[in-house]
Tab-separated table of C-alpha atoms in Angstrom:
chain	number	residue	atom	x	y	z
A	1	UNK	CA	-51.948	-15.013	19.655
A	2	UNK	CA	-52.311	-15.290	15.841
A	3	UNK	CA	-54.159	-18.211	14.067
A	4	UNK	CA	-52.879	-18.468	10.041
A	5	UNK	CA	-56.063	-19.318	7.840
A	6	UNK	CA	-55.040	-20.878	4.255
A	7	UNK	CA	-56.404	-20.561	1.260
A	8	UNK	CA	-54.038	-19.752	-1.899
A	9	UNK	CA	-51.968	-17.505	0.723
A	10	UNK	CA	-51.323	-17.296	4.458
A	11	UNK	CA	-53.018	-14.646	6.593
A	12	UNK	CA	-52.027	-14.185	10.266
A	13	UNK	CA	-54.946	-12.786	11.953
A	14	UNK	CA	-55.711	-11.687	15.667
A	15	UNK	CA	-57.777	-14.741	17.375
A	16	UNK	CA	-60.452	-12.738	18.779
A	17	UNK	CA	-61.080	-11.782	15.127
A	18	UNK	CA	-61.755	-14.718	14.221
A	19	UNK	CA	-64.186	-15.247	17.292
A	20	UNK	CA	-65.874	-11.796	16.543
A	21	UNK	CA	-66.406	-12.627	12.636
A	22	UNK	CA	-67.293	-16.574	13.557
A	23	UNK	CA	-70.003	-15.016	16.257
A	24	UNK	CA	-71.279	-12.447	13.827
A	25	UNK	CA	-72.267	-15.794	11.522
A	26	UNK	CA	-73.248	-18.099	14.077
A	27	UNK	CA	-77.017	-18.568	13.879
A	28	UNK	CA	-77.278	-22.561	15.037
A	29	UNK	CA	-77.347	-23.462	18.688
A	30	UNK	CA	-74.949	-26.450	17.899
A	31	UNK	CA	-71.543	-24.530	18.011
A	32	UNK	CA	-69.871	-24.832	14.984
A	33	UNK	CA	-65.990	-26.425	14.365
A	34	UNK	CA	-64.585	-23.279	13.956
A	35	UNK	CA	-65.937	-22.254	17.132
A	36	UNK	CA	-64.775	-25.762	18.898
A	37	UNK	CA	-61.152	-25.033	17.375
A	38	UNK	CA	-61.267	-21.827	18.526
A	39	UNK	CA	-62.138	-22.498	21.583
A	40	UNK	CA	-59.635	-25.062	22.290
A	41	UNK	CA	-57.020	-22.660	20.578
A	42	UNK	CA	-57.917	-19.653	23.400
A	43	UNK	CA	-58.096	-22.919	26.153
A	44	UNK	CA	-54.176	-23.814	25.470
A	45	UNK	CA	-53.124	-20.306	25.029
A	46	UNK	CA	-54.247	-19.509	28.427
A	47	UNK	CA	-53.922	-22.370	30.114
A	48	UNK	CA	-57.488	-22.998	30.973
A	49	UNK	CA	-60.571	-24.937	30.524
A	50	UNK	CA	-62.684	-23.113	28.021
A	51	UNK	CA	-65.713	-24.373	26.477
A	52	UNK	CA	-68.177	-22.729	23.799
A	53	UNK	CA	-71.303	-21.300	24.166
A	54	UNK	CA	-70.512	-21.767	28.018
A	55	UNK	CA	-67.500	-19.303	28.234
A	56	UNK	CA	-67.722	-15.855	26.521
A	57	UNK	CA	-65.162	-16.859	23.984
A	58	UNK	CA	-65.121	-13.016	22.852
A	59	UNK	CA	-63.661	-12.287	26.324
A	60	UNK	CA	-60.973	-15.030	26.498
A	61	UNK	CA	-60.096	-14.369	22.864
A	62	UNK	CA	-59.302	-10.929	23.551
A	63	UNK	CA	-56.978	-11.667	26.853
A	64	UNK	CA	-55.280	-13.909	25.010
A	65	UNK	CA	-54.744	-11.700	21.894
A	66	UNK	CA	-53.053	-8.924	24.954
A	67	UNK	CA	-51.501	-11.462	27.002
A	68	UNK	CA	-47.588	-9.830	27.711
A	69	UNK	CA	-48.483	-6.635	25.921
A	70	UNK	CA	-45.819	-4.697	27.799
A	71	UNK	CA	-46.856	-2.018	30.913
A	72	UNK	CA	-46.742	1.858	29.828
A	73	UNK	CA	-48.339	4.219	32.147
A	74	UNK	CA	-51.466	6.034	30.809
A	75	UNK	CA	-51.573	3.362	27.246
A	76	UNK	CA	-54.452	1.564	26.223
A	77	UNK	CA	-52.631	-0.252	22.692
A	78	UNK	CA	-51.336	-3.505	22.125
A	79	UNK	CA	-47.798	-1.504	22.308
A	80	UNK	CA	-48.288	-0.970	25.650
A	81	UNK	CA	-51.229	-0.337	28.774
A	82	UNK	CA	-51.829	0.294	31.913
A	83	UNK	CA	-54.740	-1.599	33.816
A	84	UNK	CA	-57.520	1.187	33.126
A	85	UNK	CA	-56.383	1.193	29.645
A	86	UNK	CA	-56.488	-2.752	29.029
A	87	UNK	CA	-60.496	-2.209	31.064
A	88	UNK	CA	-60.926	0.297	28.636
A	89	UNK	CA	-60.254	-1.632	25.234
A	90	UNK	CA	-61.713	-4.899	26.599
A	91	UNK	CA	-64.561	-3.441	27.191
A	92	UNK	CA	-65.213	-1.155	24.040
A	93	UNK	CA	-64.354	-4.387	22.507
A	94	UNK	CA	-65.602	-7.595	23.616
A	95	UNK	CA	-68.672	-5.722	24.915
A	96	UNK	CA	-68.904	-2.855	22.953
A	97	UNK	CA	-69.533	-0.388	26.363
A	98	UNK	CA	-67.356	2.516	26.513
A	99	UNK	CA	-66.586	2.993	30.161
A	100	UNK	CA	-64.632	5.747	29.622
A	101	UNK	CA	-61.177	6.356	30.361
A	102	UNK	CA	-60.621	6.415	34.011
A	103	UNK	CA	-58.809	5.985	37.050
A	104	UNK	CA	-59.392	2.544	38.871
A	105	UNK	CA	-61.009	4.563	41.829
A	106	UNK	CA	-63.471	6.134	39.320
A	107	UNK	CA	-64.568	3.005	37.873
A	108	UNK	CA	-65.363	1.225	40.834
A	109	UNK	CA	-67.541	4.203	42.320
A	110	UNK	CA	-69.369	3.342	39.113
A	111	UNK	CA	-69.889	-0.617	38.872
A	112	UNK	CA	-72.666	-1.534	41.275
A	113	UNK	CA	-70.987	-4.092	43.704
A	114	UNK	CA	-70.646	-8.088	43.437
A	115	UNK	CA	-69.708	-10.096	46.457
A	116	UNK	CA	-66.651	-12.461	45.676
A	117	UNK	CA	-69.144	-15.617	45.866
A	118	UNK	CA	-71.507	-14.387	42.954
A	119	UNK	CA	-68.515	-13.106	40.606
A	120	UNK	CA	-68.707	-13.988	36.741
A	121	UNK	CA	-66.855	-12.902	33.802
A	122	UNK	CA	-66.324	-10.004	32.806
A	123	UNK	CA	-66.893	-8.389	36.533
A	124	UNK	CA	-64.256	-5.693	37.336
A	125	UNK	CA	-61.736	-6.628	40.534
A	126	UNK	CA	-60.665	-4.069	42.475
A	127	UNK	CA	-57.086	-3.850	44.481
A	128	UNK	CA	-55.515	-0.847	46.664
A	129	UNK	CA	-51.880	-1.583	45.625
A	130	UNK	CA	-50.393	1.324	46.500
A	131	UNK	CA	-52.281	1.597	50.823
A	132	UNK	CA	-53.510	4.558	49.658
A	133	UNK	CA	-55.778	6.186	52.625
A	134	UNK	CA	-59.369	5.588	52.650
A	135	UNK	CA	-59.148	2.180	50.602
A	136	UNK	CA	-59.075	3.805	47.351
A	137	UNK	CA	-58.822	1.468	44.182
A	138	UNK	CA	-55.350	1.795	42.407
A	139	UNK	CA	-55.481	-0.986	40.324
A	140	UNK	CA	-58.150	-3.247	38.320
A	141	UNK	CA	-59.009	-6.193	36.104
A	142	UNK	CA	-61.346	-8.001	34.800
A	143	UNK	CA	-62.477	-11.523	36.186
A	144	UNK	CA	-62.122	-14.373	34.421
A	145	UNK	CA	-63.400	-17.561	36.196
A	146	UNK	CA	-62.609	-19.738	39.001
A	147	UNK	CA	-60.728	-16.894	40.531
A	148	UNK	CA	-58.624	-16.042	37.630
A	149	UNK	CA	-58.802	-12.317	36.414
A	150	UNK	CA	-56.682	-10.794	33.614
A	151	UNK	CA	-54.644	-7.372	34.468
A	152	UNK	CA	-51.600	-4.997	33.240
A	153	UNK	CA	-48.976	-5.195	36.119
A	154	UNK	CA	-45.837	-3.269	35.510
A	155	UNK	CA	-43.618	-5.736	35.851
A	156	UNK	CA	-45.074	-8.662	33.334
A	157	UNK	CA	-47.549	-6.668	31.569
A	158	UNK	CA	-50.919	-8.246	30.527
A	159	UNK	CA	-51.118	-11.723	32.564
A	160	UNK	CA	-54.045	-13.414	34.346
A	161	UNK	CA	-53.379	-13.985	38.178
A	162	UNK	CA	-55.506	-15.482	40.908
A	163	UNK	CA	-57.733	-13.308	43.485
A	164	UNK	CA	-55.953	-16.217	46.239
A	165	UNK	CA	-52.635	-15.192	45.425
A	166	UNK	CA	-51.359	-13.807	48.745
A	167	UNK	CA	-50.483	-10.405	47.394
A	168	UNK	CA	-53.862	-10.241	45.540
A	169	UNK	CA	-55.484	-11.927	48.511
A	170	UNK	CA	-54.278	-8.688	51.066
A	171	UNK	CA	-54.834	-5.959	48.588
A	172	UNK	CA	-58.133	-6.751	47.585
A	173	UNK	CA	-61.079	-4.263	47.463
A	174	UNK	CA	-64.236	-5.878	46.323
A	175	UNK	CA	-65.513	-6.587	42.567
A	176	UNK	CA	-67.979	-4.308	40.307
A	177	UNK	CA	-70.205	-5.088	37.484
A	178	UNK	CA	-70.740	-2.225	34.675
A	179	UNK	CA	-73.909	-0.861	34.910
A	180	UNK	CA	-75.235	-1.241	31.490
């Protein structure tokens, strides 16, 4: 999604831009308007309740900045990513962590484990899509809140599911958090 600021001219900027320049600036505790609007910009893209400083804006604002970037196996651009590769950039991103570029397996033998009741944002999900032996991880994304996590299918592309989803609900593995 692309917010147009105004001055003398029109600028079409990436939203989490704006979050990521707005946060660099933000020194009060009393969240500023920008950061309100901004919020409730991310909130209707999305579809869900958002509020600032409660929410990590920076993560919503950069799902909803990828939201229907297109599937291509082995990307990790806004022209097109595969579920490692949207991990990848959301991480070097919102949280500046490289996690390297790696398989789903791989980077859930490195997250330390989270039990589904103590998930938060940002938490890595972890789904054996393909019944591969042994339970192996051949998919991921990153949790949002109340169940919602954001992924790169190859069907849709970027969207934001929910872990209760019947599909989601049999071919879930367990959650992660990055060791940092």
């Amino acid at each position: 999604m692309f917010v147009s600021t105004t001055s003398c001219s029109v600028t079409k900027r990436p939203i989490s831009s704006l979050y990521f320049a707005e946060q660099a600036s933000e020194a009060a505790a009393t969240p500023s308007p920008e950061m309100v609007a901004l919020s409730e910009s991310i909130s209707s893209k999305l579809g869900m309740e958002l509020s600032y400083p409660e929410n990590d804006l920076g993560l919503y604002a950069f799902v909803a900045d990828w939201l229907r970037t297109p599937y291509r196996f082995g990307g990790m651009s806004r022209r097109g990513t595969d579920c490692s590769g949207f991990v990848y950039r959301l991480y070097e991103t919102v949280y500046e962590t490289n996690i390297g570029r790696q398989s789903s397996a791989d980077l859930m033998s490195q997250t330390a484990r989270v039990s589904r009741d103590d998930l938060k944002e940002g938490d890595l999900v972890f789904f054996n899509i393909r019944n591969r032996r042994g339970g192996r991880a051949s998919h991921v994304g990153v949790y949002l809140e109340d169940g919602k996590f954001a992924h790169a299918t190859t069907r849709s592309g970027v969207i934001i599911s929910h872990l209760s989803e019947p599909y989601y609900r049999r071919t879930y593995l367990g959650a992660g958090r990055v060791k940092k």
